[in-house]
PDB file of N, CA and C in Angstrom:
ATOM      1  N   UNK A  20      97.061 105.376  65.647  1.00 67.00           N
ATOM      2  CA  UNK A  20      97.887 104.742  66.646  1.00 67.00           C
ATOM      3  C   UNK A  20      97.198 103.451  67.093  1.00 67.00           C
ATOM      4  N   UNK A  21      97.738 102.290  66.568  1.00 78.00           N
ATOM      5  CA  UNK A  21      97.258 101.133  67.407  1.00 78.00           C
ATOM      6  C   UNK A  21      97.659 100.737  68.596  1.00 78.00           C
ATOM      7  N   UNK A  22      96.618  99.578  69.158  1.00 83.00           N
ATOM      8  CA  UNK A  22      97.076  99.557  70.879  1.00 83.00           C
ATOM      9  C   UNK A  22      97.973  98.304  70.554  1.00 83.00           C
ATOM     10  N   UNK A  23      98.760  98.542  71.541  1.00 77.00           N
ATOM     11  CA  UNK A  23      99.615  97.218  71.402  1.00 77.00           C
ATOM     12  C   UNK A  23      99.013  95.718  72.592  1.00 77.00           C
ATOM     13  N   UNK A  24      99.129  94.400  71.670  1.00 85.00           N
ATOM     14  CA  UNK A  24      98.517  93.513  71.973  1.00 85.00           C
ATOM     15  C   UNK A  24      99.058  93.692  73.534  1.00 85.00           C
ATOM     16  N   UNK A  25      98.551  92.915  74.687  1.00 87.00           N
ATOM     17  CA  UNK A  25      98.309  92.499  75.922  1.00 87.00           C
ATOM     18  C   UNK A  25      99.376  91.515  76.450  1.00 87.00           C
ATOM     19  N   UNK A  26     100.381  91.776  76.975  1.00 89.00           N
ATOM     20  CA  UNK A  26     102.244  90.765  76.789  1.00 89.00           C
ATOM     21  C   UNK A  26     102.063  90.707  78.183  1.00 89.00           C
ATOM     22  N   UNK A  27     102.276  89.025  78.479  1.00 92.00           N
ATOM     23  CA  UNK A  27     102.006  88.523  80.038  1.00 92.00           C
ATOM     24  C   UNK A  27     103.968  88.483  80.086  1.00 92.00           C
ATOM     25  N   UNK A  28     104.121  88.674  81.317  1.00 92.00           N
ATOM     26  CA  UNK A  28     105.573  88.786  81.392  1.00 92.00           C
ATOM     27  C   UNK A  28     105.541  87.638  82.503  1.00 92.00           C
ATOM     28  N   UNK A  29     107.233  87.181  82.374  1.00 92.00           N
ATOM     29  CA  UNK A  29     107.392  85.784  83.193  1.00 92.00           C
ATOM     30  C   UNK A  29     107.485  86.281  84.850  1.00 92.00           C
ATOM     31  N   UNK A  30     107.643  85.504  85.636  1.00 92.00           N
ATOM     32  CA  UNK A  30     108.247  85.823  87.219  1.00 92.00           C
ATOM     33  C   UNK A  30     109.458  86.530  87.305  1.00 92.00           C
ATOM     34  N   UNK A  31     109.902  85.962  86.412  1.00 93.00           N
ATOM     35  CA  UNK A  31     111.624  85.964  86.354  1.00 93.00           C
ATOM     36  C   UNK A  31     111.953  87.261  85.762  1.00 93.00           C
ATOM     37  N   UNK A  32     111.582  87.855  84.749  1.00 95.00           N
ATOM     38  CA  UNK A  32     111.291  89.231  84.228  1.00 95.00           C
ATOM     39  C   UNK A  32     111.043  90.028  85.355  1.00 95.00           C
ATOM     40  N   UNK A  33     109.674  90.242  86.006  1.00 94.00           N
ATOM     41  CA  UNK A  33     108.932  90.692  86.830  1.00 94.00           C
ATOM     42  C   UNK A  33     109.973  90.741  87.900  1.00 94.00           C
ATOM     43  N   UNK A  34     110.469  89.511  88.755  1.00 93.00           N
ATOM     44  CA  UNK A  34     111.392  90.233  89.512  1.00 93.00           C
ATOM     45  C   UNK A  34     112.529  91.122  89.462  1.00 93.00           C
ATOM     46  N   UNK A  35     113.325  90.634  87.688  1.00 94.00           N
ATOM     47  CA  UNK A  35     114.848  91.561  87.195  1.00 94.00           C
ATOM     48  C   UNK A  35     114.340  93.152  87.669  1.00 94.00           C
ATOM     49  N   UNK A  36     112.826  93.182  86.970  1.00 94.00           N
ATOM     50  CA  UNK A  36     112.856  94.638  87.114  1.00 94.00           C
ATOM     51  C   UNK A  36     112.034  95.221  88.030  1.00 94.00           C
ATOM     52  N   UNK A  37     111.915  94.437  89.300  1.00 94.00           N
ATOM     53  CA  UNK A  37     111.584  95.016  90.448  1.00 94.00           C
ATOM     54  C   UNK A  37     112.964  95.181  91.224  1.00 94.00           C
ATOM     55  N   UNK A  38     113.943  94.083  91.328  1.00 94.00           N
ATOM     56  CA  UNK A  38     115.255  94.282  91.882  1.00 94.00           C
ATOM     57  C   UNK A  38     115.894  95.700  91.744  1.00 94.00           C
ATOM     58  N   UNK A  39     115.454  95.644  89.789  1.00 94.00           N
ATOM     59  CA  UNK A  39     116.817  96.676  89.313  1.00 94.00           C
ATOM     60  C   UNK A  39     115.960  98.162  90.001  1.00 94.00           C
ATOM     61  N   UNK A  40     114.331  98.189  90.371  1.00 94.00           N
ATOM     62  CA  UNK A  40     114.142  99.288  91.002  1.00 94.00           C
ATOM     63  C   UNK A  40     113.950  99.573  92.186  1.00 94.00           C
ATOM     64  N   UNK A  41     114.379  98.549  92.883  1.00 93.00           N
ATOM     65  CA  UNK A  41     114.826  98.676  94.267  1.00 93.00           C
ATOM     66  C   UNK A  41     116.382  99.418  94.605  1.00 93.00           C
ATOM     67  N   UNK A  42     116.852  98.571  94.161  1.00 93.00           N
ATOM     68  CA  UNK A  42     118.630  99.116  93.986  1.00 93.00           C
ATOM     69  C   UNK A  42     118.904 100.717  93.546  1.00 93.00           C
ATOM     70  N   UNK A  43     117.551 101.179  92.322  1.00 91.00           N
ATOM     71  CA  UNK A  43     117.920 102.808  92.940  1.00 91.00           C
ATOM     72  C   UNK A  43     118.486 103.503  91.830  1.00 91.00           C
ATOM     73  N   UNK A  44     119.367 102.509  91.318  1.00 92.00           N
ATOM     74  CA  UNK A  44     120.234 103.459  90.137  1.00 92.00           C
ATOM     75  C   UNK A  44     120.231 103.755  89.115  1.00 92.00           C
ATOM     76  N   UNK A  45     118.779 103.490  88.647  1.00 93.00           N
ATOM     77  CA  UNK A  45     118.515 104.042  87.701  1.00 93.00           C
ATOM     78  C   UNK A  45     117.048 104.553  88.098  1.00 93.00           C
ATOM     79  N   UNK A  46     116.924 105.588  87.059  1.00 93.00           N
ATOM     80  CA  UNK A  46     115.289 106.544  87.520  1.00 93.00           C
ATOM     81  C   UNK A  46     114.137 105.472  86.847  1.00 93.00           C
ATOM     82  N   UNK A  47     112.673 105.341  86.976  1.00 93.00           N
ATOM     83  CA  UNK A  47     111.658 105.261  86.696  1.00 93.00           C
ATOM     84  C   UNK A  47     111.246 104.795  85.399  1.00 93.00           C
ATOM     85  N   UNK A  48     111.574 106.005  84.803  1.00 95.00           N
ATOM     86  CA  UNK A  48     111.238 106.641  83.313  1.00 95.00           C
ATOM     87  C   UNK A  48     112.616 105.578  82.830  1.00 95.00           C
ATOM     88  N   UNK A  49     114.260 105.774  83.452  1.00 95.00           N
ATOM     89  CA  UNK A  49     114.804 104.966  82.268  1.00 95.00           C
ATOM     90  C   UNK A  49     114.550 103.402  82.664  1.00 95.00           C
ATOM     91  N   UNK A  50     114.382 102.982  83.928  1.00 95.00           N
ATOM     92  CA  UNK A  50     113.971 101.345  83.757  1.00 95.00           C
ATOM     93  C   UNK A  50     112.858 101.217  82.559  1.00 95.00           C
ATOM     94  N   UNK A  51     111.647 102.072  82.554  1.00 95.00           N
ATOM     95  CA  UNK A  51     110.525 101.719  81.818  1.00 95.00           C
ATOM     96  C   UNK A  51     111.273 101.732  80.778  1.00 95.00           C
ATOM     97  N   UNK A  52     112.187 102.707  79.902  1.00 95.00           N
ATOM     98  CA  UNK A  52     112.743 102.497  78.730  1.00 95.00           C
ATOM     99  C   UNK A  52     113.436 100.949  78.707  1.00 95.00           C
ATOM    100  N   UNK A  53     114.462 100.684  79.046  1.00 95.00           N
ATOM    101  CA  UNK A  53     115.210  99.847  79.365  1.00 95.00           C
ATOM    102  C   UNK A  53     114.268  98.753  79.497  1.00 95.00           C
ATOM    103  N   UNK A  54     113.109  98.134  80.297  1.00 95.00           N
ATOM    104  CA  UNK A  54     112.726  96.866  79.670  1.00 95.00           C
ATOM    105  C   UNK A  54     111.651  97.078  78.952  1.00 95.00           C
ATOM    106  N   UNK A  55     110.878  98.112  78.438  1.00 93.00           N
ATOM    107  CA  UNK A  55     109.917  98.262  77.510  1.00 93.00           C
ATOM    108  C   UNK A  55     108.807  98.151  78.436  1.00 93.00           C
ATOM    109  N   UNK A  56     108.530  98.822  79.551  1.00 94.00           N
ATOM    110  CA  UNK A  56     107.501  97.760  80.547  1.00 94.00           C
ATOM    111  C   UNK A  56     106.981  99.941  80.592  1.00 94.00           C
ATOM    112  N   UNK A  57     105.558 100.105  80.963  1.00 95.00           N
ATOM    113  CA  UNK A  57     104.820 101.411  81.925  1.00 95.00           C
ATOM    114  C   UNK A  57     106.127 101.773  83.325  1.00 95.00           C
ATOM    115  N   UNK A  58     106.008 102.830  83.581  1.00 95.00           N
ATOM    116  CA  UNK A  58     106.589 103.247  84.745  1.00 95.00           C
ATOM    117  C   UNK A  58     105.833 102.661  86.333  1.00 95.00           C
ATOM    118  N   UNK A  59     104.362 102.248  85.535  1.00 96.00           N
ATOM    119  CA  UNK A  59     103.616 102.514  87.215  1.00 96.00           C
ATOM    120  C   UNK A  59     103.571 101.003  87.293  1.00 96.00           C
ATOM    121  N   UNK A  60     103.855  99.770  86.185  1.00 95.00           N
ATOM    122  CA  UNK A  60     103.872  98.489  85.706  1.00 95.00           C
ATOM    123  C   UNK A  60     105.151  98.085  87.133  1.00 95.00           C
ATOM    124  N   UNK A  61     106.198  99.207  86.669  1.00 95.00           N
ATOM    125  CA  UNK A  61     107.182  98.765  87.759  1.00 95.00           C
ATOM    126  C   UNK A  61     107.229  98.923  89.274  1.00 95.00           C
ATOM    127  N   UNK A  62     106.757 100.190  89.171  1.00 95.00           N
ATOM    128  CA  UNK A  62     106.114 100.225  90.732  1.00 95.00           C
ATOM    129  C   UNK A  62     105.001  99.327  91.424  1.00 95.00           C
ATOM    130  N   UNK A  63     104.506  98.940  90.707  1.00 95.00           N
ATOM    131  CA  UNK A  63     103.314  97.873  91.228  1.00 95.00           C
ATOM    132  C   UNK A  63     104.452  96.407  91.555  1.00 95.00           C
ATOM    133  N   UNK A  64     105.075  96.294  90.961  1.00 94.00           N
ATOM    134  CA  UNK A  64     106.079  94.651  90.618  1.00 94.00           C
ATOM    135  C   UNK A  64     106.778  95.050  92.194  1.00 94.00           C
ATOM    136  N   UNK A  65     107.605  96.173  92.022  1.00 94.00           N
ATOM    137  CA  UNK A  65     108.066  96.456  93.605  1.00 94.00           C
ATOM    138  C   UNK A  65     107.639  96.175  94.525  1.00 94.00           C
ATOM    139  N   UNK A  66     106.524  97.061  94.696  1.00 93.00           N
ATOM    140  CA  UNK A  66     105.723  96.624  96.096  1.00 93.00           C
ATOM    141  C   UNK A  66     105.461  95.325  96.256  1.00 93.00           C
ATOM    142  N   UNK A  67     104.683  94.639  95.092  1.00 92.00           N
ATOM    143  CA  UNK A  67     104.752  93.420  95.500  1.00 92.00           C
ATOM    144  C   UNK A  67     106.361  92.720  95.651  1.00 92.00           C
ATOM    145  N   UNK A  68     107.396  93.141  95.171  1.00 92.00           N
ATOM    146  CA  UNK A  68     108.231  92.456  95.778  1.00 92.00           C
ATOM    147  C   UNK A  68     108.613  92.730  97.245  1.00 92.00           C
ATOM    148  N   UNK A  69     108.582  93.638  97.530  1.00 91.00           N
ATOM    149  CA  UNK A  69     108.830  93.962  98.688  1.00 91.00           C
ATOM    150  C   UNK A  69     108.005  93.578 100.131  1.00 91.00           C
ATOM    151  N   UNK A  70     106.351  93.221  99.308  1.00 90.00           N
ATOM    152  CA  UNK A  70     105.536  92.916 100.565  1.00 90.00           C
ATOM    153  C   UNK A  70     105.750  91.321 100.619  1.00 90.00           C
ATOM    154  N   UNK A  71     106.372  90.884  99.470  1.00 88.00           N
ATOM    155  CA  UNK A  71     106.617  89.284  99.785  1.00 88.00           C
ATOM    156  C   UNK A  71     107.588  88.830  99.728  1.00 88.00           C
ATOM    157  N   UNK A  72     108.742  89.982 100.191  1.00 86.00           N
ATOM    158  CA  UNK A  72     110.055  89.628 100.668  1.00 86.00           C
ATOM    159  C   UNK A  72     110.366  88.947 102.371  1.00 86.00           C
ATOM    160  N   UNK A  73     108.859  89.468 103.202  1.00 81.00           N
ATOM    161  CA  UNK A  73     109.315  88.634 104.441  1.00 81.00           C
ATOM    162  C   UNK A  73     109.194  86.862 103.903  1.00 81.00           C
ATOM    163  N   UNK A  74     107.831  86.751 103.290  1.00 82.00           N
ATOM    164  CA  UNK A  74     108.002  85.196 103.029  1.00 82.00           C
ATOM    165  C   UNK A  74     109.132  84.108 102.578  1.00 82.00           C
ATOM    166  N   UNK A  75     110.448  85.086 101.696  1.00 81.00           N
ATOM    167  CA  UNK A  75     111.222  84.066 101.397  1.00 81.00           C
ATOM    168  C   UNK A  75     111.949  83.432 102.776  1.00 81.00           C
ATOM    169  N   UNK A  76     112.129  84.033 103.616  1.00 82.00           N
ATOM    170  CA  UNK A  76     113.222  83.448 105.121  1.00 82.00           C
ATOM    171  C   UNK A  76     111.870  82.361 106.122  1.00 82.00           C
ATOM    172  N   UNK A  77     110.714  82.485 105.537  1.00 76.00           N
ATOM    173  CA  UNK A  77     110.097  81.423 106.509  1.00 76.00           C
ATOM    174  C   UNK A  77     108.783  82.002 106.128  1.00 76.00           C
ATOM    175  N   UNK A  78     107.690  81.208 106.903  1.00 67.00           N
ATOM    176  CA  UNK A  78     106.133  81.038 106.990  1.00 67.00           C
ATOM    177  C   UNK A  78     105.761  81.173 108.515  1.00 67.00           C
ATOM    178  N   UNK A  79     106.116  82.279 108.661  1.00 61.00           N
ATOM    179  CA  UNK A  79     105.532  82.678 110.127  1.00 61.00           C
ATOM    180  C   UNK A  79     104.152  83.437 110.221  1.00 61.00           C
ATOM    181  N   UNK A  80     103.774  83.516 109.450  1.00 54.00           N
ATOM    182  CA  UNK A  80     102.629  83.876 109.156  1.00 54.00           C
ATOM    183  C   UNK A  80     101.285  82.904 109.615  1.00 54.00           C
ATOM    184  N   UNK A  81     100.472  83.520 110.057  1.00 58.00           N
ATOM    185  CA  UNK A  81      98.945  82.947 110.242  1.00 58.00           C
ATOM    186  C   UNK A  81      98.171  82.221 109.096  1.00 58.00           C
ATOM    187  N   UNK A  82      98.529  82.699 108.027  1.00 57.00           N
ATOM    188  CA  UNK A  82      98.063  82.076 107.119  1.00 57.00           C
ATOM    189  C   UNK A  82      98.655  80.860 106.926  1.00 57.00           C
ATOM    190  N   UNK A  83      99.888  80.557 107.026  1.00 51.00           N
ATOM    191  CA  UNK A  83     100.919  79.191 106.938  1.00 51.00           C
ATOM    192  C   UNK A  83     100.035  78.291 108.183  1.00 51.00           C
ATOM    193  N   UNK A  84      99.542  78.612 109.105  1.00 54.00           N
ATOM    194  CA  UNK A  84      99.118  77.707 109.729  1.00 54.00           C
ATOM    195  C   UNK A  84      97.572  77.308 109.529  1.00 54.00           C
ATOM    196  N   UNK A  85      96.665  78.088 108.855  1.00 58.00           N
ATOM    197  CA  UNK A  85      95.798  77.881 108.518  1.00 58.00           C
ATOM    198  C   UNK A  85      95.394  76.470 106.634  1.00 58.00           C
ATOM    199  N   UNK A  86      96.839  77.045 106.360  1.00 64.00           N
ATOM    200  CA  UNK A  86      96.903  76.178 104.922  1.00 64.00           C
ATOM    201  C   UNK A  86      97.106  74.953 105.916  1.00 64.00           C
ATOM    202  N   UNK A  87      97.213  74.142 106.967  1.00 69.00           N
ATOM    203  CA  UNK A  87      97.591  72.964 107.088  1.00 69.00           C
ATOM    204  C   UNK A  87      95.724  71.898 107.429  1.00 69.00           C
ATOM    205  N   UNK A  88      95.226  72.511 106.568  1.00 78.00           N
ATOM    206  CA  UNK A  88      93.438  71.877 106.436  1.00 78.00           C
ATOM    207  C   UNK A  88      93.833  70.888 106.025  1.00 78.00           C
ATOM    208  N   UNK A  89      92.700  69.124 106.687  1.00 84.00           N
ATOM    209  CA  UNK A  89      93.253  68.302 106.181  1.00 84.00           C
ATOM    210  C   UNK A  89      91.687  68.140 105.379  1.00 84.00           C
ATOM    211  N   UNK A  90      92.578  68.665 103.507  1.00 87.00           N
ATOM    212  CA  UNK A  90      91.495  68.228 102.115  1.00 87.00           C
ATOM    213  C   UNK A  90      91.045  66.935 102.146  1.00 87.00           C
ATOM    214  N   UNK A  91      91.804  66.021 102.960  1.00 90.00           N
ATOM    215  CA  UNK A  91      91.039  64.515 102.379  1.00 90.00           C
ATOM    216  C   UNK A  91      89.539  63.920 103.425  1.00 90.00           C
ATOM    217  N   UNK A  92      89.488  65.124 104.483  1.00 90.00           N
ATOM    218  CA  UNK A  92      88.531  64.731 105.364  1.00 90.00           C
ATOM    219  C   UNK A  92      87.490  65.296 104.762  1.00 90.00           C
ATOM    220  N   UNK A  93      87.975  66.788 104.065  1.00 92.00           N
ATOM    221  CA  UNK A  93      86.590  67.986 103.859  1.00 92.00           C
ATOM    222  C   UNK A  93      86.398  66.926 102.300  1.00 92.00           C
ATOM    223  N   UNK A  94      87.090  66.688 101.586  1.00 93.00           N
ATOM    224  CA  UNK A  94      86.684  66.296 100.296  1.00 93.00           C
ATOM    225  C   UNK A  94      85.681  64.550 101.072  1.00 93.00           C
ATOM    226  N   UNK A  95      86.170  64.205 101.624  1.00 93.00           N
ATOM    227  CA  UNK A  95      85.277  62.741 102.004  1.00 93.00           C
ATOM    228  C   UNK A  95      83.651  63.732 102.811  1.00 93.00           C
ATOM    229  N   UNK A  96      83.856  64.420 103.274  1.00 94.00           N
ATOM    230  CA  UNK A  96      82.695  65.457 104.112  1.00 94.00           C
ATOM    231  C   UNK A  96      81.677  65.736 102.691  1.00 94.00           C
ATOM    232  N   UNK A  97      82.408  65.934 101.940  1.00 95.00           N
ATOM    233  CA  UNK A  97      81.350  67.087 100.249  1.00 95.00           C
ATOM    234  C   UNK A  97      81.050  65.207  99.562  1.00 95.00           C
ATOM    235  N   UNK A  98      81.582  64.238  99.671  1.00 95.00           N
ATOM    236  CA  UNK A  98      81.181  63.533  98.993  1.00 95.00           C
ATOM    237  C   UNK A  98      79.647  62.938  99.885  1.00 95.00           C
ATOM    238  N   UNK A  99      79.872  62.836 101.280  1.00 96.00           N
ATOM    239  CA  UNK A  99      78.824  62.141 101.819  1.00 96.00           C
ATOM    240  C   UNK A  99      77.873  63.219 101.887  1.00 96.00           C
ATOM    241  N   UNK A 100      78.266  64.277 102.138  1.00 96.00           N
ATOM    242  CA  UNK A 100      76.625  65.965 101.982  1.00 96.00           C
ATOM    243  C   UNK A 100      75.860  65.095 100.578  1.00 96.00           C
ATOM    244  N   UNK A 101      76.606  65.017  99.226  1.00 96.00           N
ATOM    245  CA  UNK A 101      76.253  64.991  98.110  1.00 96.00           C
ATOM    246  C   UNK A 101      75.503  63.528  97.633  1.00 96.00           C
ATOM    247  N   UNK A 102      75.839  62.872  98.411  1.00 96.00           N
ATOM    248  CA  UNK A 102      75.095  61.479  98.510  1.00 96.00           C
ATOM    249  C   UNK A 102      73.562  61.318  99.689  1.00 96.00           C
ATOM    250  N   UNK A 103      73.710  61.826 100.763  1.00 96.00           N
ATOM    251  CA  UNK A 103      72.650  62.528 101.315  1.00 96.00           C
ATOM    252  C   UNK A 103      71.766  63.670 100.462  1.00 96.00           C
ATOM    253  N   UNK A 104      72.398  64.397  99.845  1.00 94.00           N
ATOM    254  CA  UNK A 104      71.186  65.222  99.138  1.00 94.00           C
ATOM    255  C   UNK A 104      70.774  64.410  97.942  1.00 94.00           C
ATOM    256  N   UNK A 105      71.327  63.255  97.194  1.00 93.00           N
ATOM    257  CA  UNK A 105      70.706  63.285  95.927  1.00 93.00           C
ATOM    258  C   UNK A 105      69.627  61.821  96.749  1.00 93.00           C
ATOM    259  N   UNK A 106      70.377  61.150  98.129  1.00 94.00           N
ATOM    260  CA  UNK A 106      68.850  60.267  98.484  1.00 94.00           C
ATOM    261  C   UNK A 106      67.654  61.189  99.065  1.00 94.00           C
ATOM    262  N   UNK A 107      67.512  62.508  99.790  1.00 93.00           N
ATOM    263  CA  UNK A 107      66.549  63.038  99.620  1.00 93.00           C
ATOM    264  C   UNK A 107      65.844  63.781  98.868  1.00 93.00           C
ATOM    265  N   UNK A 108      66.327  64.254  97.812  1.00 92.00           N
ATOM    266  CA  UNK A 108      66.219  63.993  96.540  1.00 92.00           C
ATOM    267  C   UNK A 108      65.046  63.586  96.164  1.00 92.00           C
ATOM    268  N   UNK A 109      65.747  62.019  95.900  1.00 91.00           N
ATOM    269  CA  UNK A 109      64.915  60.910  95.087  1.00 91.00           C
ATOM    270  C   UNK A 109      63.426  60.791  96.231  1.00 91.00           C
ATOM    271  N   UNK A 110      63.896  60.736  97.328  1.00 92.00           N
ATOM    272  CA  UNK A 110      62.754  60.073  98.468  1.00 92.00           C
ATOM    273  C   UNK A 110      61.604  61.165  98.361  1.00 92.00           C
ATOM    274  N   UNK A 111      61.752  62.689  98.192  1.00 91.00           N
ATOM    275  CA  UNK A 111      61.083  63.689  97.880  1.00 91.00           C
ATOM    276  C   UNK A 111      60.389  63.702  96.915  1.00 91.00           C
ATOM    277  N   UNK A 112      60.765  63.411  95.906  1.00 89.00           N
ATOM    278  CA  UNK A 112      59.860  63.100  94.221  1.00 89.00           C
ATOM    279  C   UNK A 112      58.980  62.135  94.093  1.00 89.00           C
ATOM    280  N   UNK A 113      59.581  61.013  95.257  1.00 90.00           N
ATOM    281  CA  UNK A 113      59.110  59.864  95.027  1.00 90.00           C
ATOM    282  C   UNK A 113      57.341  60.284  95.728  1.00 90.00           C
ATOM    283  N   UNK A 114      57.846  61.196  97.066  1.00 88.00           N
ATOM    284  CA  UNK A 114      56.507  61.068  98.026  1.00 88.00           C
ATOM    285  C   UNK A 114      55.371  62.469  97.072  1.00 88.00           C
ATOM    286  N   UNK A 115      56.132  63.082  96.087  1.00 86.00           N
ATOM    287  CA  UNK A 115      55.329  64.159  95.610  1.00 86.00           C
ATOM    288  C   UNK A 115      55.360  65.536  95.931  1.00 86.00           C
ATOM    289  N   UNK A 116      56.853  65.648  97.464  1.00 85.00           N
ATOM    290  CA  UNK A 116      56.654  66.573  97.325  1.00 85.00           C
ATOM    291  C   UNK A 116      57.679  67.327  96.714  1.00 85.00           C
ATOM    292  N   UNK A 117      58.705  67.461  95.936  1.00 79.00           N
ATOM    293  CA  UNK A 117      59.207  68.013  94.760  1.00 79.00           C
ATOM    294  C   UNK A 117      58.942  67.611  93.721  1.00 79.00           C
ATOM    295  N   UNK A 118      59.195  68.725  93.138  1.00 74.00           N
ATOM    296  CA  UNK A 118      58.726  68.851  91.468  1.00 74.00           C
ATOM    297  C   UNK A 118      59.813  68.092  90.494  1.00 74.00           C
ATOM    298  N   UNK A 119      59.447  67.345  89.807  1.00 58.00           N
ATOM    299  CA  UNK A 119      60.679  66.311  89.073  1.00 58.00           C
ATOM    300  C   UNK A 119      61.432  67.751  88.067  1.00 58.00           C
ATOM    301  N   UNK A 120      60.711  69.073  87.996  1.00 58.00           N
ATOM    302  CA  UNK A 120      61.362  69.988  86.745  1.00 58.00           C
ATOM    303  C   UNK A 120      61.982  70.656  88.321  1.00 58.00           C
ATOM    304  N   UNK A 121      63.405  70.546  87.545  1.00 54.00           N
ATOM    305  CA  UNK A 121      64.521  72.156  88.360  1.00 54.00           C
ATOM    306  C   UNK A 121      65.499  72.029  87.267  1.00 54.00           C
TER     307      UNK A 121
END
């Protein structure tokens, strides 16, 4: 018995057959027949549809307000850290006290 290769399935798949096992009307065992997918493949797709069914009507969530970081300050922040460490750095090697090997 060989294993069968490793099949990434689309969104769009993934939701048909979380819908069709929400709705009920068919059992487990025949969805898994019906799209060729594990029984527990579909139960996992559910839940996640279901735990990220509040998100489609809005972003009321804590996390929605935390994504509003402004990247162009922290990315200008990592460029000047990184320009400060490579002049002490150099000023360190220069006076002897780091080792030029890392």
């Amino acid at each position: 018995m060989s294993k069968r290769p490793r099949r990434n399935h689309t969104s769009a798949f993934k939701a048909k057959v979380a819908l069709a096992a929400v709705k009920g009307e068919k059992t487990l065992a025949e969805l898994a027949q019906q799209f060729d997918v594990h029984p527990n493949q579909i139960t996992q797709w559910k839940g996640q549809l279901l735990e990220g069914a509040a998100g489609v009507f809005g972003r009321d969530t804590p996390e929605a307000a935390a994504s509003g970081v402004d990247l162009k300050s922290l990315h200008a922040k990592i460029g000047e850290l990184t320009l400060e460490n490579d002049f002490l750095e150099g000023a360190l090697t220069k006076a002897g006290l780091l080792s030029a090997k890392r």
